[in-house]
PDB file of C-alpha atoms in Angstrom:
ATOM      1  CA  MET L  12     -44.998 115.718 -46.207  1.00 75.00           C
ATOM      2  CA  PRO L  13     -44.718 117.666 -49.446  1.00 91.00           C
ATOM      3  CA  ARG L  14     -44.717 121.440 -49.688  1.00 97.00           C
ATOM      4  CA  HIS L  15     -47.481 122.956 -51.797  1.00 98.00           C
ATOM      5  CA  ALA L  16     -48.181 126.334 -53.383  1.00 98.00           C
ATOM      6  CA  ILE L  17     -51.833 127.042 -54.171  1.00 98.00           C
ATOM      7  CA  LEU L  18     -51.856 129.474 -57.093  1.00 98.00           C
ATOM      8  CA  VAL L  19     -54.985 131.620 -57.225  1.00 98.00           C
ATOM      9  CA  ILE L  20     -55.022 132.835 -60.810  1.00 98.00           C
ATOM     10  CA  ASP L  21     -56.673 136.100 -61.906  1.00 98.00           C
ATOM     11  CA  MET L  22     -59.550 136.333 -59.433  1.00 98.00           C
ATOM     12  CA  LEU L  23     -59.759 140.003 -60.357  1.00 98.00           C
ATOM     13  CA  ASN L  24     -62.433 142.668 -60.824  1.00 97.00           C
ATOM     14  CA  ASP L  25     -62.139 142.597 -64.622  1.00 96.00           C
ATOM     15  CA  PHE L  26     -63.099 138.901 -64.685  1.00 97.00           C
ATOM     16  CA  ILE L  27     -65.382 138.280 -61.688  1.00 97.00           C
ATOM     17  CA  GLY L  28     -68.742 139.885 -60.903  1.00 93.00           C
ATOM     18  CA  GLU L  29     -71.547 141.541 -62.843  1.00 90.00           C
ATOM     19  CA  LYS L  30     -69.523 144.709 -63.496  1.00 89.00           C
ATOM     20  CA  ALA L  31     -66.569 142.810 -64.975  1.00 93.00           C
ATOM     21  CA  PRO L  32     -65.975 143.824 -68.626  1.00 90.00           C
ATOM     22  CA  LEU L  33     -64.423 140.432 -69.450  1.00 91.00           C
ATOM     23  CA  ARG L  34     -66.676 138.526 -67.085  1.00 93.00           C
ATOM     24  CA  CYS L  35     -66.044 134.840 -66.583  1.00 93.00           C
ATOM     25  CA  PRO L  36     -69.497 133.703 -65.400  1.00 90.00           C
ATOM     26  CA  GLY L  37     -68.203 130.481 -63.905  1.00 92.00           C
ATOM     27  CA  GLY L  38     -65.759 132.510 -61.848  1.00 95.00           C
ATOM     28  CA  ASP L  39     -68.587 133.891 -59.702  1.00 95.00           C
ATOM     29  CA  GLU L  40     -69.617 130.340 -58.798  1.00 96.00           C
ATOM     30  CA  ILE L  41     -66.204 129.254 -57.495  1.00 98.00           C
ATOM     31  CA  VAL L  42     -65.766 132.179 -55.089  1.00 98.00           C
ATOM     32  CA  PRO L  43     -67.421 130.344 -52.127  1.00 98.00           C
ATOM     33  CA  ASN L  44     -65.305 127.248 -52.844  1.00 98.00           C
ATOM     34  CA  LEU L  45     -62.099 129.279 -52.862  1.00 98.00           C
ATOM     35  CA  LYS L  46     -63.135 131.121 -49.684  1.00 98.00           C
ATOM     36  CA  LYS L  47     -63.490 127.732 -47.995  1.00 98.00           C
ATOM     37  CA  LEU L  48     -60.025 126.746 -49.237  1.00 98.00           C
ATOM     38  CA  PHE L  49     -58.507 130.060 -48.097  1.00 98.00           C
ATOM     39  CA  ASP L  50     -60.051 129.683 -44.625  1.00 98.00           C
ATOM     40  CA  TRP L  51     -58.659 126.162 -44.299  1.00 98.00           C
ATOM     41  CA  VAL L  52     -55.149 127.165 -45.398  1.00 98.00           C
ATOM     42  CA  ARG L  53     -55.072 130.272 -43.212  1.00 97.00           C
ATOM     43  CA  LYS L  54     -56.056 128.302 -40.098  1.00 96.00           C
ATOM     44  CA  ARG L  55     -53.254 125.781 -40.528  1.00 94.00           C
ATOM     45  CA  GLU L  56     -50.437 125.970 -37.996  1.00 86.00           C
ATOM     46  CA  ASP L  57     -47.589 124.928 -40.302  1.00 87.00           C
ATOM     47  CA  ASP L  58     -46.233 126.569 -43.431  1.00 90.00           C
ATOM     48  CA  ASN L  59     -46.169 123.669 -45.869  1.00 95.00           C
ATOM     49  CA  ILE L  60     -49.009 125.155 -47.928  1.00 97.00           C
ATOM     50  CA  HIS L  61     -48.569 128.663 -49.376  1.00 97.00           C
ATOM     51  CA  LEU L  62     -51.334 130.792 -50.889  1.00 98.00           C
ATOM     52  CA  ILE L  63     -49.941 132.700 -53.866  1.00 98.00           C
ATOM     53  CA  HIS L  64     -52.064 135.251 -55.692  1.00 98.00           C
ATOM     54  CA  ILE L  65     -51.387 135.556 -59.429  1.00 98.00           C
ATOM     55  CA  GLN L  66     -52.429 138.975 -60.710  1.00 98.00           C
ATOM     56  CA  GLU L  67     -52.767 139.911 -64.365  1.00 97.00           C
ATOM     57  CA  ALA L  68     -51.311 143.427 -64.565  1.00 96.00           C
ATOM     58  CA  HIS L  69     -50.744 144.591 -68.125  1.00 96.00           C
ATOM     59  CA  ARG L  70     -49.022 147.700 -69.398  1.00 95.00           C
ATOM     60  CA  LYS L  71     -51.273 150.019 -71.422  1.00 93.00           C
ATOM     61  CA  ASN L  72     -49.971 148.884 -74.827  1.00 92.00           C
ATOM     62  CA  ASP L  73     -49.416 145.257 -73.930  1.00 93.00           C
ATOM     63  CA  ALA L  74     -48.967 142.777 -76.789  1.00 92.00           C
ATOM     64  CA  ASP L  75     -51.808 140.734 -75.289  1.00 90.00           C
ATOM     65  CA  PHE L  76     -54.200 143.423 -76.496  1.00 92.00           C
ATOM     66  CA  ARG L  77     -53.413 142.556 -80.119  1.00 93.00           C
ATOM     67  CA  VAL L  78     -55.583 139.476 -79.696  1.00 92.00           C
ATOM     68  CA  ARG L  79     -57.817 140.282 -76.688  1.00 90.00           C
ATOM     69  CA  PRO L  80     -59.751 143.339 -75.458  1.00 90.00           C
ATOM     70  CA  VAL L  81     -57.926 145.727 -73.135  1.00 91.00           C
ATOM     71  CA  HIS L  82     -58.201 144.405 -69.578  1.00 93.00           C
ATOM     72  CA  ALA L  83     -56.477 144.248 -66.194  1.00 94.00           C
ATOM     73  CA  VAL L  84     -54.162 147.205 -66.778  1.00 95.00           C
ATOM     74  CA  LYS L  85     -51.696 147.574 -63.914  1.00 96.00           C
ATOM     75  CA  GLY L  86     -52.892 149.967 -61.205  1.00 96.00           C
ATOM     76  CA  THR L  87     -56.548 149.965 -62.283  1.00 97.00           C
ATOM     77  CA  TRP L  88     -59.644 148.677 -60.480  1.00 97.00           C
ATOM     78  CA  GLY L  89     -59.892 145.899 -63.047  1.00 95.00           C
ATOM     79  CA  SER L  90     -56.471 144.504 -62.172  1.00 97.00           C
ATOM     80  CA  ASP L  91     -57.206 144.448 -58.440  1.00 98.00           C
ATOM     81  CA  PHE L  92     -58.343 141.345 -56.568  1.00 98.00           C
ATOM     82  CA  ILE L  93     -62.026 140.842 -55.775  1.00 98.00           C
ATOM     83  CA  LYS L  94     -62.749 141.783 -52.170  1.00 97.00           C
ATOM     84  CA  GLU L  95     -63.968 138.276 -51.219  1.00 97.00           C
ATOM     85  CA  LEU L  96     -60.562 136.756 -52.023  1.00 98.00           C
ATOM     86  CA  TYR L  97     -58.254 139.621 -51.170  1.00 98.00           C
ATOM     87  CA  PRO L  98     -54.693 138.604 -50.224  1.00 98.00           C
ATOM     88  CA  LYS L  99     -53.698 138.846 -46.583  1.00 97.00           C
ATOM     89  CA  GLU L 100     -50.411 140.211 -45.303  1.00 95.00           C
ATOM     90  CA  GLY L 101     -47.602 137.742 -45.908  1.00 93.00           C
ATOM     91  CA  GLU L 102     -49.255 136.011 -48.879  1.00 97.00           C
ATOM     92  CA  TYR L 103     -47.138 136.376 -51.991  1.00 98.00           C
ATOM     93  CA  ILE L 104     -48.448 138.249 -55.040  1.00 98.00           C
ATOM     94  CA  VAL L 105     -47.071 137.584 -58.529  1.00 98.00           C
ATOM     95  CA  PRO L 106     -47.971 140.151 -61.219  1.00 98.00           C
ATOM     96  CA  LYS L 107     -48.014 138.759 -64.761  1.00 98.00           C
ATOM     97  CA  ARG L 108     -48.473 140.065 -68.289  1.00 96.00           C
ATOM     98  CA  ARG L 109     -48.904 136.743 -70.079  1.00 96.00           C
ATOM     99  CA  HIS L 110     -51.250 133.785 -69.646  1.00 96.00           C
ATOM    100  CA  SER L 111     -48.839 131.753 -67.534  1.00 98.00           C
ATOM    101  CA  GLY L 112     -47.923 132.788 -64.014  1.00 98.00           C
ATOM    102  CA  PHE L 113     -44.385 131.612 -64.796  1.00 98.00           C
ATOM    103  CA  ALA L 114     -43.831 133.700 -67.947  1.00 98.00           C
ATOM    104  CA  TYR L 115     -41.329 136.492 -67.218  1.00 97.00           C
ATOM    105  CA  THR L 116     -42.180 136.542 -63.485  1.00 98.00           C
ATOM    106  CA  ASP L 117     -40.314 135.535 -60.333  1.00 98.00           C
ATOM    107  CA  LEU L 118     -42.779 132.734 -59.472  1.00 98.00           C
ATOM    108  CA  ASP L 119     -40.280 129.926 -60.050  1.00 98.00           C
ATOM    109  CA  LEU L 120     -37.651 131.732 -57.974  1.00 98.00           C
ATOM    110  CA  TYR L 121     -40.096 132.125 -55.083  1.00 98.00           C
ATOM    111  CA  LEU L 122     -41.148 128.468 -55.232  1.00 98.00           C
ATOM    112  CA  ARG L 123     -37.548 127.268 -55.181  1.00 98.00           C
ATOM    113  CA  GLU L 124     -36.625 129.594 -52.312  1.00 98.00           C
ATOM    114  CA  GLU L 125     -39.515 128.118 -50.326  1.00 97.00           C
ATOM    115  CA  ASN L 126     -38.694 124.498 -51.287  1.00 97.00           C
ATOM    116  CA  ILE L 127     -42.093 123.994 -52.922  1.00 98.00           C
ATOM    117  CA  ASP L 128     -42.432 120.717 -54.827  1.00 98.00           C
ATOM    118  CA  THR L 129     -46.116 120.767 -55.808  1.00 98.00           C
ATOM    119  CA  VAL L 130     -48.121 123.486 -57.553  1.00 98.00           C
ATOM    120  CA  VAL L 131     -51.909 123.554 -57.105  1.00 98.00           C
ATOM    121  CA  VAL L 132     -53.817 125.576 -59.705  1.00 98.00           C
ATOM    122  CA  THR L 133     -57.110 127.416 -59.187  1.00 98.00           C
ATOM    123  CA  GLY L 134     -58.785 130.471 -60.721  1.00 98.00           C
ATOM    124  CA  VAL L 135     -59.790 131.574 -64.222  1.00 98.00           C
ATOM    125  CA  TRP L 136     -59.863 130.679 -67.089  1.00 96.00           C
ATOM    126  CA  THR L 137     -59.454 126.876 -66.821  1.00 97.00           C
ATOM    127  CA  ASN L 138     -58.566 126.476 -70.494  1.00 96.00           C
ATOM    128  CA  VAL L 139     -56.302 129.528 -70.785  1.00 96.00           C
ATOM    129  CA  CYS L 140     -54.376 131.008 -67.851  1.00 97.00           C
ATOM    130  CA  VAL L 141     -54.899 128.051 -65.512  1.00 98.00           C
ATOM    131  CA  ARG L 142     -53.832 125.543 -68.150  1.00 98.00           C
ATOM    132  CA  SER L 143     -50.868 127.670 -69.275  1.00 98.00           C
ATOM    133  CA  THR L 144     -49.627 128.045 -65.702  1.00 98.00           C
ATOM    134  CA  ALA L 145     -50.059 124.328 -65.022  1.00 98.00           C
ATOM    135  CA  SER L 146     -48.140 123.445 -68.200  1.00 98.00           C
ATOM    136  CA  ASP L 147     -45.263 125.715 -67.224  1.00 98.00           C
ATOM    137  CA  ALA L 148     -45.246 124.243 -63.717  1.00 98.00           C
ATOM    138  CA  LEU L 149     -44.740 120.811 -65.277  1.00 98.00           C
ATOM    139  CA  TYR L 150     -42.000 122.180 -67.553  1.00 97.00           C
ATOM    140  CA  HIS L 151     -40.243 123.469 -64.417  1.00 98.00           C
ATOM    141  CA  ALA L 152     -40.479 119.937 -62.946  1.00 98.00           C
ATOM    142  CA  TYR L 153     -43.129 120.596 -60.304  1.00 98.00           C
ATOM    143  CA  LYS L 154     -45.867 118.115 -59.505  1.00 98.00           C
ATOM    144  CA  VAL L 155     -49.206 119.713 -60.423  1.00 98.00           C
ATOM    145  CA  ILE L 156     -52.706 119.444 -58.968  1.00 98.00           C
ATOM    146  CA  THR L 157     -55.835 121.024 -60.465  1.00 98.00           C
ATOM    147  CA  LEU L 158     -58.742 121.762 -58.122  1.00 98.00           C
ATOM    148  CA  SER L 159     -61.704 121.221 -60.434  1.00 98.00           C
ATOM    149  CA  ASP L 160     -64.260 123.169 -58.377  1.00 98.00           C
ATOM    150  CA  GLY L 161     -61.717 125.918 -57.750  1.00 98.00           C
ATOM    151  CA  CYS L 162     -61.361 126.715 -61.470  1.00 98.00           C
ATOM    152  CA  ALA L 163     -63.796 128.116 -63.997  1.00 98.00           C
ATOM    153  CA  SER L 164     -64.006 129.338 -67.562  1.00 96.00           C
ATOM    154  CA  LYS L 165     -66.293 131.469 -69.705  1.00 93.00           C
ATOM    155  CA  THR L 166     -68.535 128.477 -70.387  1.00 95.00           C
ATOM    156  CA  GLU L 167     -68.944 125.070 -68.769  1.00 95.00           C
ATOM    157  CA  GLU L 168     -67.853 123.484 -72.046  1.00 96.00           C
ATOM    158  CA  MET L 169     -64.559 125.433 -72.012  1.00 96.00           C
ATOM    159  CA  HIS L 170     -64.058 124.451 -68.376  1.00 97.00           C
ATOM    160  CA  GLU L 171     -64.606 120.751 -69.094  1.00 96.00           C
ATOM    161  CA  TYR L 172     -62.271 120.814 -72.119  1.00 96.00           C
ATOM    162  CA  GLY L 173     -59.664 122.485 -69.956  1.00 97.00           C
ATOM    163  CA  LEU L 174     -59.991 119.866 -67.222  1.00 97.00           C
ATOM    164  CA  LYS L 175     -59.664 117.061 -69.757  1.00 96.00           C
ATOM    165  CA  ASP L 176     -56.411 118.552 -71.059  1.00 95.00           C
ATOM    166  CA  LEU L 177     -55.156 119.116 -67.501  1.00 97.00           C
ATOM    167  CA  SER L 178     -55.932 115.519 -66.540  1.00 96.00           C
ATOM    168  CA  LEU L 179     -53.198 114.366 -68.923  1.00 95.00           C
ATOM    169  CA  PHE L 180     -50.443 115.754 -66.700  1.00 96.00           C
ATOM    170  CA  THR L 181     -51.955 116.921 -63.391  1.00 97.00           C
ATOM    171  CA  LYS L 182     -53.996 115.373 -60.596  1.00 97.00           C
ATOM    172  CA  VAL L 183     -57.554 116.662 -61.003  1.00 98.00           C
ATOM    173  CA  MET L 184     -59.491 116.604 -57.739  1.00 98.00           C
ATOM    174  CA  SER L 185     -62.084 118.592 -55.799  1.00 98.00           C
ATOM    175  CA  ILE L 186     -61.252 120.993 -52.992  1.00 98.00           C
ATOM    176  CA  ASP L 187     -62.866 118.625 -50.467  1.00 98.00           C
ATOM    177  CA  GLU L 188     -60.769 115.711 -51.753  1.00 98.00           C
ATOM    178  CA  TYR L 189     -57.639 117.845 -51.511  1.00 98.00           C
ATOM    179  CA  ILE L 190     -58.331 118.916 -47.933  1.00 98.00           C
ATOM    180  CA  LYS L 191     -59.256 115.368 -46.902  1.00 98.00           C
ATOM    181  CA  ALA L 192     -55.990 113.976 -48.273  1.00 97.00           C
ATOM    182  CA  TRP L 193     -53.965 116.444 -46.184  1.00 96.00           C
ATOM    183  CA  GLU L 194     -56.017 115.714 -43.083  1.00 95.00           C
ATOM    184  CA  MET L 195     -55.485 111.963 -43.616  1.00 95.00           C
ATOM    185  CA  GLY L 196     -51.731 112.525 -43.838  1.00 94.00           C
ATOM    186  CA  GLU L 197     -51.638 111.579 -47.527  1.00 95.00           C
ATOM    187  CA  ASP L 198     -49.894 113.296 -50.429  1.00 95.00           C
ATOM    188  CA  PRO L 199     -52.803 114.632 -52.538  1.00 97.00           C
ATOM    189  CA  TRP L 200     -50.764 114.420 -55.742  1.00 96.00           C
ATOM    190  CA  ILE L 201     -50.360 110.615 -55.660  1.00 94.00           C
ATOM    191  CA  GLY L 202     -51.988 109.161 -58.777  1.00 92.00           C
ATOM    192  CA  GLY L 203     -51.636 112.326 -60.831  1.00 93.00           C
ATOM    193  CA  GLY L 204     -51.303 112.357 -64.593  1.00 91.00           C
ATOM    194  CA  ASP L 205     -52.231 109.725 -67.140  1.00 89.00           C
ATOM    195  CA  LYS L 206     -49.418 107.142 -67.097  1.00 89.00           C
ATOM    196  CA  GLU L 207     -51.638 104.473 -68.679  1.00 88.00           C
ATOM    197  CA  ASN L 208     -52.965 106.721 -71.465  1.00 91.00           C
ATOM    198  CA  LYS L 209     -56.586 106.328 -70.363  1.00 87.00           C
ATOM    199  CA  VAL L 210     -57.800 109.880 -70.985  1.00 84.00           C
ATOM    200  CA  LYS L 211     -60.104 110.025 -74.037  1.00 78.00           C
TER     201      LYS L 211
END
């Protein structure tokens, strides 16, 4: 069987919940779905699926703030994970300062040390940080899966545009479909991408 890393991207206080200054409304809706996924992964007896928490953690004068409001500054409440999806001991955390979880981080090093061949993206925003991370995963030669009901964006329209872009080079599937494939002994990534140029 393959070895997967489920990347949980930016499920942080500054993005999720009514008090979030850069609230991603769709992010509130995917919390129960991700909790279900977390519970399933954490109950597994083998280690061929890793939960990795990607955490936006900017410096105070980060270049990102030239184009976006100040958010998720390292060490603040806003940069911390929401309590419903808090990492457990042993789950890897990757701080980032750019949209992609691969940009100037040790994510690729960790994945290679753990012999991961497939990256599974979840979190917020579908059309920004999720898409950027998925693109970089492909550039690093990983197979990529997008869990459609485990991602969200500021609006449903942004989310759908993001999924359409991601369908060009990832396998887009639901969390239930992903779990079922594993439980059937199948590689969930089979059929990923758009080899026949069907996406419109």
